[in-house]
CSV table of C-alpha atoms in Angstrom, one decimal:
chain,number,residue,atom,x,y,z
A,332,UNK,CA,31.4,-39.1,-13.0
A,333,UNK,CA,31.8,-38.6,-16.6
A,334,UNK,CA,30.8,-35.1,-17.3
A,335,UNK,CA,29.2,-34.0,-20.8
A,336,UNK,CA,30.9,-31.7,-23.0
A,337,UNK,CA,29.9,-27.9,-23.0
A,338,UNK,CA,28.0,-27.8,-26.2
A,339,UNK,CA,25.6,-30.4,-25.0
A,340,UNK,CA,25.2,-28.2,-21.6
A,341,UNK,CA,24.7,-25.3,-23.8
A,342,UNK,CA,22.0,-27.2,-26.1
A,343,UNK,CA,20.3,-28.6,-22.7
A,344,UNK,CA,19.9,-25.0,-21.2
A,345,UNK,CA,18.7,-23.4,-24.7
A,346,UNK,CA,15.8,-26.2,-24.5
A,347,UNK,CA,14.8,-25.3,-21.3
A,348,UNK,CA,14.8,-21.7,-22.1
A,349,UNK,CA,12.3,-22.2,-25.5
A,350,UNK,CA,10.1,-23.3,-22.6
A,351,UNK,CA,7.9,-25.1,-25.1
A,352,UNK,CA,4.3,-26.3,-23.5
A,353,UNK,CA,5.4,-26.2,-20.1
A,354,UNK,CA,3.2,-23.9,-18.1
A,355,UNK,CA,5.5,-23.1,-15.3
A,356,UNK,CA,7.0,-20.6,-17.6
A,357,UNK,CA,5.9,-17.4,-19.2
A,358,UNK,CA,7.1,-15.8,-22.5
A,359,UNK,CA,7.3,-12.4,-20.1
A,360,UNK,CA,9.0,-11.7,-17.0
A,361,UNK,CA,7.2,-11.8,-13.9
A,362,UNK,CA,7.6,-7.7,-13.8
A,363,UNK,CA,5.4,-7.6,-17.3
A,364,UNK,CA,2.9,-9.7,-15.6
A,365,UNK,CA,2.6,-7.4,-12.7
A,366,UNK,CA,2.3,-4.2,-14.7
A,367,UNK,CA,-0.7,-5.7,-16.9
A,368,UNK,CA,-2.8,-4.5,-14.3
A,369,UNK,CA,-2.0,-0.7,-15.6
A,370,UNK,CA,-3.8,0.7,-18.6
A,371,UNK,CA,-1.5,2.4,-20.9
A,372,UNK,CA,-4.5,4.3,-22.4
A,373,UNK,CA,-5.3,5.6,-18.8
A,374,UNK,CA,-1.6,6.7,-18.5
A,375,UNK,CA,-1.7,8.6,-21.9
A,376,UNK,CA,-4.9,10.3,-20.7
A,377,UNK,CA,-3.5,11.2,-17.1
A,378,UNK,CA,-0.2,12.5,-18.9
A,379,UNK,CA,-2.2,14.7,-21.1
A,380,UNK,CA,-4.3,16.1,-18.4
A,381,UNK,CA,-1.3,17.0,-16.3
A,382,UNK,CA,0.7,18.0,-19.3
A,383,UNK,CA,3.6,15.9,-17.8
A,384,UNK,CA,4.8,14.9,-21.6
A,385,UNK,CA,5.6,18.7,-22.2
A,386,UNK,CA,9.1,19.3,-23.6
A,387,UNK,CA,9.8,15.6,-23.4
A,388,UNK,CA,11.9,13.9,-26.0
A,389,UNK,CA,12.2,10.2,-25.1
A,390,UNK,CA,11.6,9.7,-21.3
A,391,UNK,CA,7.6,9.4,-21.2
A,392,UNK,CA,5.4,9.1,-18.3
A,393,UNK,CA,5.2,5.6,-18.9
A,394,UNK,CA,8.9,5.0,-19.2
A,395,UNK,CA,9.2,6.8,-16.0
A,396,UNK,CA,6.6,5.1,-14.1
A,397,UNK,CA,8.2,1.5,-15.4
A,398,UNK,CA,11.6,2.5,-14.1
A,399,UNK,CA,10.3,3.9,-10.6
A,400,UNK,CA,8.4,0.6,-10.4
A,401,UNK,CA,11.6,-1.2,-10.9
A,402,UNK,CA,13.2,0.5,-8.0
A,403,UNK,CA,10.5,-0.4,-6.0
A,404,UNK,CA,10.7,-3.9,-6.4
A,405,UNK,CA,14.3,-4.3,-6.4
A,406,UNK,CA,14.8,-1.9,-3.6
A,407,UNK,CA,17.5,0.1,-5.1
A,408,UNK,CA,19.3,2.8,-2.9
A,409,UNK,CA,20.9,5.2,-5.7
A,410,UNK,CA,20.1,6.3,-9.3
A,411,UNK,CA,23.6,4.5,-10.1
A,412,UNK,CA,22.5,1.2,-8.9
A,413,UNK,CA,19.1,1.7,-10.9
A,414,UNK,CA,21.1,2.4,-14.1
A,415,UNK,CA,23.0,-0.7,-13.7
A,416,UNK,CA,20.3,-2.9,-12.7
A,417,UNK,CA,18.5,-1.7,-16.2
A,418,UNK,CA,21.6,-2.5,-18.1
A,419,UNK,CA,21.9,-6.1,-16.6
A,420,UNK,CA,18.6,-6.7,-17.8
A,421,UNK,CA,18.8,-4.4,-21.3
A,422,UNK,CA,17.8,-7.8,-23.4
A,423,UNK,CA,14.3,-8.0,-21.5
A,424,UNK,CA,13.3,-4.4,-21.4
A,425,UNK,CA,11.5,-4.6,-24.6
A,426,UNK,CA,9.0,-6.9,-22.9
A,427,UNK,CA,8.2,-4.1,-20.3
A,428,UNK,CA,7.6,-1.4,-23.5
A,429,UNK,CA,10.9,0.2,-22.9
A,430,UNK,CA,13.0,1.0,-26.0
A,431,UNK,CA,15.0,3.8,-24.3
A,432,UNK,CA,17.5,3.2,-21.6
A,433,UNK,CA,17.3,6.3,-19.5
A,434,UNK,CA,20.5,8.1,-18.5
A,435,UNK,CA,21.3,9.3,-15.1
A,436,UNK,CA,21.1,12.9,-15.8
A,437,UNK,CA,17.7,12.5,-17.5
A,438,UNK,CA,16.1,10.3,-14.7
A,439,UNK,CA,17.5,12.9,-12.0
A,440,UNK,CA,15.6,15.8,-13.8
A,441,UNK,CA,12.2,13.6,-14.5
A,442,UNK,CA,11.9,13.0,-10.8
A,443,UNK,CA,12.4,16.9,-10.1
A,444,UNK,CA,10.3,18.0,-13.1
A,445,UNK,CA,7.5,15.7,-13.7
A,446,UNK,CA,4.7,16.3,-11.0
A,447,UNK,CA,4.0,13.7,-8.3
A,448,UNK,CA,0.4,14.2,-8.8
A,449,UNK,CA,0.5,12.1,-12.3
A,450,UNK,CA,2.1,9.1,-10.2
A,451,UNK,CA,-0.6,9.7,-7.8
A,452,UNK,CA,-3.7,10.0,-10.3
A,453,UNK,CA,-2.0,6.5,-11.7
A,454,UNK,CA,-2.0,4.8,-8.4
A,455,UNK,CA,-5.7,6.1,-8.0
A,456,UNK,CA,-6.7,4.8,-11.8
A,457,UNK,CA,-5.6,1.3,-11.1
A,458,UNK,CA,-7.1,1.3,-7.6
A,459,UNK,CA,-10.5,2.2,-9.2
A,460,UNK,CA,-10.2,-0.3,-12.2
A,461,UNK,CA,-9.3,-3.2,-9.9
A,462,UNK,CA,-10.6,-2.6,-6.4
A,463,UNK,CA,-13.5,-4.9,-6.8
A,464,UNK,CA,-11.0,-7.8,-6.7
A,465,UNK,CA,-9.7,-6.6,-3.4
A,466,UNK,CA,-12.7,-6.9,-1.2
A,467,UNK,CA,-12.3,-9.4,1.4
A,468,UNK,CA,-15.4,-11.7,1.4
A,469,UNK,CA,-15.0,-12.7,5.1
A,470,UNK,CA,-16.6,-9.2,6.0
A,471,UNK,CA,-20.1,-10.1,6.0
A,472,UNK,CA,-21.5,-7.3,8.2
A,473,UNK,CA,-22.9,-4.6,6.1
A,474,UNK,CA,-21.6,-2.1,8.7
A,475,UNK,CA,-17.9,-3.4,8.4
A,476,UNK,CA,-18.0,-3.2,4.5
A,477,UNK,CA,-18.8,0.7,4.6
A,478,UNK,CA,-16.1,1.0,7.1
A,479,UNK,CA,-13.0,3.2,6.7
A,480,UNK,CA,-9.9,3.6,8.6
A,481,UNK,CA,-7.8,6.9,8.8
A,482,UNK,CA,-4.4,7.5,10.1
A,483,UNK,CA,-1.0,9.0,8.9
A,484,UNK,CA,2.9,7.7,9.1
A,485,UNK,CA,6.0,9.7,8.9
A,486,UNK,CA,8.9,9.1,7.0
A,487,UNK,CA,12.1,10.8,8.2
A,488,UNK,CA,14.4,12.3,6.0
A,489,UNK,CA,18.3,12.8,6.4
A,490,UNK,CA,18.2,16.1,5.0
A,491,UNK,CA,16.0,19.0,6.1
A,492,UNK,CA,13.8,19.1,2.8
A,493,UNK,CA,10.6,19.4,5.0
A,494,UNK,CA,10.1,20.6,8.6
A,495,UNK,CA,10.0,18.0,11.2
A,496,UNK,CA,7.7,17.6,13.9
A,497,UNK,CA,8.4,18.6,17.4
A,498,UNK,CA,10.8,21.3,19.0
A,499,UNK,CA,14.2,21.8,17.6
A,500,UNK,CA,16.8,20.0,19.6
A,501,UNK,CA,19.6,21.9,21.9
A,502,UNK,CA,22.1,21.1,19.1
A,503,UNK,CA,20.1,22.6,16.5
A,504,UNK,CA,19.8,19.8,14.3
A,505,UNK,CA,16.5,18.2,13.3
A,506,UNK,CA,15.6,15.5,10.7
A,507,UNK,CA,13.0,16.6,8.2
A,508,UNK,CA,10.0,14.5,7.6
A,509,UNK,CA,7.0,13.9,5.2
A,510,UNK,CA,3.7,12.8,6.6
A,511,UNK,CA,1.3,10.2,4.6
A,512,UNK,CA,-2.2,10.8,5.5
A,513,UNK,CA,-4.2,8.0,4.4
A,514,UNK,CA,-7.7,6.4,4.3
A,515,UNK,CA,-8.2,2.6,3.4
A,516,UNK,CA,-11.4,0.6,3.2
A,517,UNK,CA,-11.5,-2.0,5.8
A,518,UNK,CA,-12.7,-4.8,3.3
A,519,UNK,CA,-9.6,-3.9,0.8
A,520,UNK,CA,-6.6,-3.1,3.1
A,521,UNK,CA,-5.0,-1.0,0.5
A,522,UNK,CA,-5.1,3.1,0.5
A,523,UNK,CA,-8.0,4.6,-1.2
A,524,UNK,CA,-6.9,8.1,-0.5
A,525,UNK,CA,-3.5,9.4,0.2
A,526,UNK,CA,-2.1,13.1,0.7
A,527,UNK,CA,1.5,14.2,1.5
A,528,UNK,CA,2.6,17.2,3.9
A,529,UNK,CA,5.3,18.0,6.0
A,530,UNK,CA,5.8,16.2,9.3
A,531,UNK,CA,5.3,19.3,11.5
A,532,UNK,CA,1.5,19.7,9.9
A,533,UNK,CA,-1.0,18.5,12.4
A,534,UNK,CA,-3.1,15.6,11.4
A,535,UNK,CA,-6.7,17.3,12.1
A,536,UNK,CA,-5.7,19.5,8.9
A,537,UNK,CA,-6.7,16.2,6.8
A,538,UNK,CA,-10.2,15.8,8.3
A,539,UNK,CA,-11.8,17.8,5.7
A,540,UNK,CA,-10.8,14.9,2.9
A,541,UNK,CA,-13.5,12.7,4.9
A,542,UNK,CA,-16.2,14.9,3.7
A,543,UNK,CA,-15.6,13.3,0.2
A,544,UNK,CA,-17.1,10.0,1.5
A,545,UNK,CA,-20.6,8.9,1.0
A,546,UNK,CA,-23.4,9.6,3.3
A,547,UNK,CA,-23.7,6.7,5.6
A,548,UNK,CA,-19.8,5.8,5.5
A,549,UNK,CA,-18.3,4.9,8.9
A,550,UNK,CA,-14.9,6.0,9.5
A,551,UNK,CA,-12.6,5.4,12.6
A,552,UNK,CA,-9.3,7.3,13.4
A,553,UNK,CA,-7.2,7.8,16.4
A,554,UNK,CA,-7.5,11.1,19.0
A,555,UNK,CA,-4.5,12.9,17.2
A,556,UNK,CA,-7.6,14.1,14.7
A,557,UNK,CA,-9.6,16.0,17.3
A,558,UNK,CA,-11.6,18.8,15.6
A,559,UNK,CA,-15.1,19.2,16.9
A,560,UNK,CA,-16.0,21.4,14.3
A,561,UNK,CA,-15.2,19.1,11.6
A,562,UNK,CA,-17.0,16.2,13.5
A,563,UNK,CA,-20.1,18.3,13.4
A,564,UNK,CA,-19.6,18.6,9.5
A,565,UNK,CA,-19.8,15.0,9.6
A,566,UNK,CA,-23.0,14.8,11.3
A,567,UNK,CA,-24.8,17.0,8.9
A,568,UNK,CA,-23.5,15.0,6.0
A,569,UNK,CA,-24.6,11.8,7.9
A,570,UNK,CA,-20.8,10.4,7.9
A,571,UNK,CA,-20.4,8.3,11.1
A,572,UNK,CA,-17.0,8.7,13.1
A,573,UNK,CA,-15.9,6.8,16.0
A,574,UNK,CA,-12.6,7.9,17.6
A,575,UNK,CA,-11.3,8.0,21.3
A,576,UNK,CA,-11.9,10.9,23.5
A,577,UNK,CA,-8.7,12.9,24.8
A,578,UNK,CA,-7.7,12.5,28.5
A,579,UNK,CA,-8.0,16.5,28.9
A,580,UNK,CA,-11.4,16.7,26.9
A,581,UNK,CA,-14.2,19.0,28.6
A,582,UNK,CA,-17.6,17.6,28.1
A,583,UNK,CA,-21.0,17.7,29.6
A,584,UNK,CA,-23.0,14.8,30.3
A,585,UNK,CA,-27.0,14.7,29.1
A,586,UNK,CA,-28.4,11.6,29.2
A,587,UNK,CA,-27.3,7.9,30.1
A,588,UNK,CA,-28.5,5.1,27.8
A,589,UNK,CA,-29.5,1.7,29.4
A,590,UNK,CA,-27.1,-1.2,28.9
A,591,UNK,CA,-28.8,-4.2,27.5
A,592,UNK,CA,-28.8,-7.3,29.7
A,593,UNK,CA,-27.2,-9.1,26.5
A,594,UNK,CA,-24.6,-6.5,26.0
A,595,UNK,CA,-20.8,-7.0,26.3
A,596,UNK,CA,-19.4,-7.2,29.7
A,597,UNK,CA,-17.0,-4.9,28.7
A,598,UNK,CA,-19.4,-2.0,28.3
A,599,UNK,CA,-19.4,0.3,31.5
A,600,UNK,CA,-20.9,3.4,30.4
A,601,UNK,CA,-23.0,4.8,27.3
A,602,UNK,CA,-24.4,8.4,27.4
A,603,UNK,CA,-24.9,11.4,25.5
A,604,UNK,CA,-22.5,14.2,25.7
A,605,UNK,CA,-21.9,17.9,24.7
A,606,UNK,CA,-18.4,19.0,23.2
A,607,UNK,CA,-18.4,22.6,23.0
A,608,UNK,CA,-15.9,24.5,20.1
A,609,UNK,CA,-15.5,27.8,18.3
A,610,UNK,CA,-15.2,31.3,19.4
A,611,UNK,CA,-15.9,31.5,22.9
A,612,UNK,CA,-17.2,27.6,22.9
A,613,UNK,CA,-20.4,28.7,21.9
A,614,UNK,CA,-20.7,26.1,18.9
A,615,UNK,CA,-22.1,22.7,20.3
A,616,UNK,CA,-21.6,19.1,19.0
A,617,UNK,CA,-23.5,16.1,20.3
A,618,UNK,CA,-21.9,12.9,20.6
A,619,UNK,CA,-22.1,9.5,22.4
A,620,UNK,CA,-19.4,8.4,24.8
A,621,UNK,CA,-18.9,4.8,25.5
A,622,UNK,CA,-16.6,3.6,28.5
A,623,UNK,CA,-15.2,0.1,27.8
A,624,UNK,CA,-13.0,-1.9,29.5
A,625,UNK,CA,-10.8,-4.4,27.5
A,626,UNK,CA,-10.2,-7.1,29.5
A,627,UNK,CA,-7.8,-8.6,27.2
A,628,UNK,CA,-5.2,-5.6,27.6
A,629,UNK,CA,-6.6,-4.5,31.0
A,630,UNK,CA,-7.3,-1.1,29.7
A,631,UNK,CA,-10.1,1.4,29.9
A,632,UNK,CA,-11.2,3.0,26.6
A,633,UNK,CA,-13.3,6.0,26.1
A,634,UNK,CA,-14.9,6.1,22.5
A,635,UNK,CA,-16.8,8.9,21.2
A,636,UNK,CA,-19.2,8.7,18.2
A,637,UNK,CA,-21.9,10.6,16.3
A,638,UNK,CA,-23.9,7.2,15.9
A,639,UNK,CA,-26.6,6.4,18.2
A,640,UNK,CA,-27.9,3.7,16.5
A,641,UNK,CA,-25.1,0.9,16.9
A,642,UNK,CA,-24.6,-0.8,19.7
A,643,UNK,CA,-21.9,-0.2,22.2
A,644,UNK,CA,-19.8,-3.3,21.4
A,645,UNK,CA,-20.2,-2.8,17.8
A,646,UNK,CA,-18.5,0.8,18.1
A,647,UNK,CA,-15.8,-0.9,20.4
A,648,UNK,CA,-15.3,-3.4,17.2
A,649,UNK,CA,-15.1,-0.7,14.9
A,650,UNK,CA,-12.4,1.2,16.7
A,651,UNK,CA,-10.6,-2.0,17.0
A,652,UNK,CA,-10.3,-2.5,13.3
A,653,UNK,CA,-8.2,0.7,13.2
A,654,UNK,CA,-5.4,-1.4,14.0
A,655,UNK,CA,-5.7,-2.5,10.3
A,656,UNK,CA,-3.9,0.5,9.0
A,657,UNK,CA,-1.0,0.3,11.5
A,658,UNK,CA,-0.3,-3.5,10.0
A,659,UNK,CA,-0.5,-1.7,6.3
A,660,UNK,CA,2.0,1.0,7.4
A,661,UNK,CA,4.2,-1.8,8.9
A,662,UNK,CA,3.7,-4.0,5.9
A,663,UNK,CA,5.0,-1.1,3.5
A,664,UNK,CA,7.9,-0.2,5.6
A,665,UNK,CA,9.0,-3.7,5.9
A,666,UNK,CA,8.7,-4.7,2.2
A,667,UNK,CA,9.4,-1.2,0.7
A,668,UNK,CA,11.5,0.5,3.2
A,669,UNK,CA,11.8,4.0,2.0
A,670,UNK,CA,15.1,5.1,3.8
A,671,UNK,CA,17.1,6.1,0.9
A,672,UNK,CA,15.7,8.5,-1.7
A,673,UNK,CA,16.7,9.2,-5.2
A,674,UNK,CA,16.3,12.7,-5.3
A,675,UNK,CA,16.9,15.6,-2.4
A,676,UNK,CA,13.6,17.6,-3.3
A,677,UNK,CA,10.0,17.0,-2.6
A,678,UNK,CA,8.7,16.2,-5.8
A,679,UNK,CA,10.9,13.3,-6.0
A,680,UNK,CA,10.3,11.9,-2.5
A,681,UNK,CA,6.5,12.0,-3.3
A,682,UNK,CA,7.1,10.2,-6.5
A,683,UNK,CA,9.1,7.3,-5.0
A,684,UNK,CA,6.3,6.8,-2.3
A,685,UNK,CA,3.9,6.7,-5.0
A,686,UNK,CA,5.9,4.1,-6.5
A,687,UNK,CA,6.1,2.2,-3.5
A,688,UNK,CA,2.5,2.3,-2.8
A,689,UNK,CA,1.6,1.2,-6.4
A,690,UNK,CA,4.0,-1.6,-6.0
A,691,UNK,CA,2.3,-2.8,-2.8
A,692,UNK,CA,-1.0,-2.4,-4.7
A,693,UNK,CA,0.1,-4.6,-7.6
A,694,UNK,CA,1.3,-7.5,-5.4
A,695,UNK,CA,-1.8,-7.4,-3.4
A,696,UNK,CA,-4.0,-7.8,-6.8
A,697,UNK,CA,-1.7,-10.8,-7.6
A,698,UNK,CA,-2.3,-12.3,-3.8
A,699,UNK,CA,-6.0,-11.7,-4.5
A,700,UNK,CA,-6.1,-14.0,-7.4
A,701,UNK,CA,-4.1,-16.7,-5.7
A,702,UNK,CA,-6.2,-19.4,-3.9
A,703,UNK,CA,-3.0,-20.4,-1.9
A,704,UNK,CA,-2.1,-18.9,1.2
A,705,UNK,CA,0.9,-16.6,1.1
A,706,UNK,CA,2.3,-14.0,3.7
A,707,UNK,CA,2.9,-10.7,2.1
A,708,UNK,CA,6.5,-10.6,2.9
A,709,UNK,CA,7.0,-14.0,1.5
A,710,UNK,CA,5.2,-13.2,-1.8
A,711,UNK,CA,7.3,-10.0,-2.1
A,712,UNK,CA,10.4,-12.0,-1.5
A,713,UNK,CA,9.4,-14.6,-4.3
A,714,UNK,CA,8.8,-11.5,-6.9
A,715,UNK,CA,11.8,-9.6,-5.9
A,716,UNK,CA,14.3,-12.2,-6.6
A,717,UNK,CA,12.6,-13.6,-9.6
A,718,UNK,CA,11.4,-10.3,-11.2
A,719,UNK,CA,13.2,-10.3,-14.5
A,720,UNK,CA,12.8,-14.2,-15.0
A,721,UNK,CA,10.3,-15.9,-17.4
A,722,UNK,CA,8.2,-17.7,-14.9
A,723,UNK,CA,4.4,-17.8,-14.9
A,724,UNK,CA,3.7,-16.0,-11.3
A,725,UNK,CA,0.4,-17.4,-10.9
A,726,UNK,CA,1.1,-21.1,-11.7
A,727,UNK,CA,4.2,-21.0,-9.4
A,728,UNK,CA,2.6,-19.3,-6.5
A,729,UNK,CA,-0.5,-21.9,-6.8
A,730,UNK,CA,1.9,-24.8,-6.6
A,731,UNK,CA,5.7,-24.0,-6.2
A,732,UNK,CA,6.2,-27.7,-5.5
A,733,UNK,CA,4.2,-29.2,-8.4
A,734,UNK,CA,6.2,-26.8,-10.7
A,735,UNK,CA,9.5,-28.2,-9.4
A,736,UNK,CA,8.1,-31.9,-9.9
A,737,UNK,CA,6.7,-31.3,-13.4
A,738,UNK,CA,10.4,-29.8,-14.5
A,739,UNK,CA,12.0,-32.8,-13.0
A,740,UNK,CA,9.6,-35.2,-14.8
A,741,UNK,CA,10.3,-33.5,-17.9
A,742,UNK,CA,13.8,-33.8,-17.2
A,743,UNK,CA,13.7,-37.6,-16.9
A,744,UNK,CA,11.8,-37.6,-20.5
A,745,UNK,CA,14.8,-35.8,-21.9
A,746,UNK,CA,17.0,-38.3,-20.7
A,747,UNK,CA,14.9,-41.6,-21.1
A,748,UNK,CA,17.0,-42.4,-24.4
A,749,UNK,CA,19.7,-40.5,-23.8
A,750,UNK,CA,23.6,-41.5,-24.1
A,751,UNK,CA,24.1,-39.9,-20.8
A,752,UNK,CA,21.3,-41.1,-18.4
A,753,UNK,CA,23.4,-40.4,-15.4
A,754,UNK,CA,23.1,-36.8,-16.2
A,755,UNK,CA,19.6,-37.0,-15.1
A,756,UNK,CA,18.6,-34.3,-12.8
A,757,UNK,CA,22.1,-32.7,-12.6
A,758,UNK,CA,21.0,-29.3,-13.0
A,759,UNK,CA,17.9,-28.9,-10.2
């Protein structure tokens, strides 16, 4: 087949890049469309409140945030990779509001010096401004709409920056670790509260954060958070908890409740119990114990709660929703694997985790605006591959096949009166 001269190929590509009225392309890279959820005015306020611009000449808080999001989306493993990636896209960085290409030494210093709380505040700002778009309309039950789920996940560190959990092995070597304590709303599936600690810190130390929830809220967590004193504090504030009773728990049975005839067949027992705590076990916490047989998994569960109004099967359903946060942790670790860190200090590590959390939130917001059903991993894959390309992310995600067909049709029109009709479709 006769090939067209180089000047014609260049002319053709230039024509495509001008995009014209084609709705499949955008005047901004996908990355820029993602960060439109971030309010620059809010960032300036947060930076001022935390004094994060003190002694800074060029590498501002906003620039730092954008570079860290670039790291999270692209999955870079080292500062050298980050700088090379930015250099490869230098002609597009102005779209992101970057007029300064950071040096490796400046980037490394900023990760150590600029406090990670700044990035946590930015995450919470984006969450508060857009959380209304995250609510799952399928959760029609009023009880599930006020349900929160709490758990923690540990990230192992190859350097002993933070103490790891458990005893030190005989050879004297043990990985450090950082633990992310997280609360999510069951209707949103993104973290609404996050705290970090060394992996060796016990989970129950995080329970006091629950007291910030509104009265009438319901929270579920696993039995690793056992602390009867905190459970009593929840009761006084009318925050209802659902968890499992520890196997070695000692309690006093007080009153057994009748199980309704129409109750789930898995409900075996429903009773009031007393749990003792404090000095000499003089303090009392009144709770409700429910024994439930899960026929699907052939397993007996013992739930405890301070709510005496909800049905026993509703309590079992609430605890089942706890699995939602495990899926979130799996989603984060699969799509934003935090195995390589850009700094060897606690602050740099926390900044990188916040960036991954924010990247996860931004993609979740995009997903909430697209009617077409996408698995999260496929969505991340598409955005990661096309991050700096000029594609209308919403138009493409709604109908990727239609976008391809419209480009083919435009190509046919371009070559309708061409001297080289055989070239039609050669570039797709």
